[in-house]
């Protein structure tokens, strides 16, 4: 979903572009973490990684939504910058 939001909404101003870019980068990072959790689930620790990734995704997503609602920029922690400004 962040890919669609980024492609459709990025021309609506700098504020929207920055938030959609940050969300896209965050969700790509979380997808990599989920994949690592799936790979390591054979060892037994993957389930902890998947659970932690799910909690982090929800919490940081809510924090980002609250910041955007207040008109503030939000920088997701633990995010790899795949899409540059």
GROMACS .gro file of C-alpha atoms in nm:
model
   85
    1UNK     CA    1   0.000   0.000   0.000
    2UNK     CA    2   0.279   0.255   0.070
    3UNK     CA    3   0.406   0.202  -0.285
    4UNK     CA    4   0.070   0.308  -0.427
    5UNK     CA    5   0.047   0.603  -0.188
    6UNK     CA    6   0.397   0.718  -0.282
    7UNK     CA    7   0.337   0.691  -0.657
    8UNK     CA    8  -0.005   0.858  -0.648
    9UNK     CA    9   0.043   1.125  -0.380
   10UNK     CA   10   0.407   1.233  -0.412
   11UNK     CA   11   0.317   1.529  -0.635
   12UNK     CA   12   0.085   1.682  -0.374
   13UNK     CA   13   0.354   1.879  -0.198
   14UNK     CA   14   0.671   1.834   0.000
   15UNK     CA   15   0.494   1.733   0.324
   16UNK     CA   16   0.296   1.450   0.161
   17UNK     CA   17   0.596   1.339  -0.047
   18UNK     CA   18   0.818   1.315   0.259
   19UNK     CA   19   0.563   1.119   0.462
   20UNK     CA   20   0.487   0.872   0.183
   21UNK     CA   21   0.860   0.827   0.111
   22UNK     CA   22   0.933   0.763   0.479
   23UNK     CA   23   0.642   0.516   0.502
   24UNK     CA   24   0.761   0.333   0.191
   25UNK     CA   25   1.115   0.303   0.326
   26UNK     CA   26   0.984   0.183   0.662
   27UNK     CA   27   0.761  -0.083   0.508
   28UNK     CA   28   1.040  -0.210   0.283
   29UNK     CA   29   1.261  -0.242   0.592
   30UNK     CA   30   0.985  -0.423   0.782
   31UNK     CA   31   0.932  -0.660   0.486
   32UNK     CA   32   1.301  -0.752   0.504
   33UNK     CA   33   1.268  -0.810   0.879
   34UNK     CA   34   0.962  -1.033   0.824
   35UNK     CA   35   1.155  -1.230   0.562
   36UNK     CA   36   1.447  -1.273   0.803
   37UNK     CA   37   1.200  -1.393   1.066
   38UNK     CA   38   1.056  -1.647   0.826
   39UNK     CA   39   1.405  -1.774   0.738
   40UNK     CA   40   1.508  -1.803   1.102
   41UNK     CA   41   1.181  -1.960   1.218
   42UNK     CA   42   1.338  -2.296   1.146
   43UNK     CA   43   1.581  -2.221   1.429
   44UNK     CA   44   1.300  -2.118   1.662
   45UNK     CA   45   1.396  -1.752   1.699
   46UNK     CA   46   1.213  -1.640   1.389
   47UNK     CA   47   0.881  -1.632   1.567
   48UNK     CA   48   1.022  -1.374   1.809
   49UNK     CA   49   1.152  -1.168   1.517
   50UNK     CA   50   0.815  -1.182   1.340
   51UNK     CA   51   0.630  -1.083   1.658
   52UNK     CA   52   0.868  -0.797   1.733
   53UNK     CA   53   0.846  -0.675   1.375
   54UNK     CA   54   0.466  -0.676   1.392
   55UNK     CA   55   0.463  -0.477   1.715
   56UNK     CA   56   0.719  -0.227   1.584
   57UNK     CA   57   0.519  -0.180   1.263
   58UNK     CA   58   0.200  -0.105   1.452
   59UNK     CA   59   0.354   0.128   1.710
   60UNK     CA   60   0.565   0.330   1.468
   61UNK     CA   61   0.278   0.346   1.218
   62UNK     CA   62   0.052   0.499   1.484
   63UNK     CA   63   0.322   0.746   1.590
   64UNK     CA   64   0.374   0.851   1.227
   65UNK     CA   65   0.000   0.897   1.174
   66UNK     CA   66  -0.027   1.112   1.485
   67UNK     CA   67   0.267   1.327   1.375
   68UNK     CA   68   0.123   1.371   1.025
   69UNK     CA   69  -0.215   1.464   1.172
   70UNK     CA   70  -0.045   1.737   1.376
   71UNK     CA   71   0.139   1.865   1.070
   72UNK     CA   72   0.480   1.744   1.185
   73UNK     CA   73   0.739   1.541   0.999
   74UNK     CA   74   0.813   1.196   1.141
   75UNK     CA   75   1.130   0.997   1.102
   76UNK     CA   76   1.084   0.624   1.150
   77UNK     CA   77   1.355   0.469   1.365
   78UNK     CA   78   1.531   0.153   1.241
   79UNK     CA   79   1.462   0.241   0.877
   80UNK     CA   80   1.694   0.184   0.583
   81UNK     CA   81   1.674   0.466   0.326
   82UNK     CA   82   1.603   0.287  -0.002
   83UNK     CA   83   1.417   0.578  -0.163
   84UNK     CA   84   1.616   0.902  -0.134
   85UNK     CA   85   1.468   1.249  -0.146
   0.00000   0.00000   0.00000
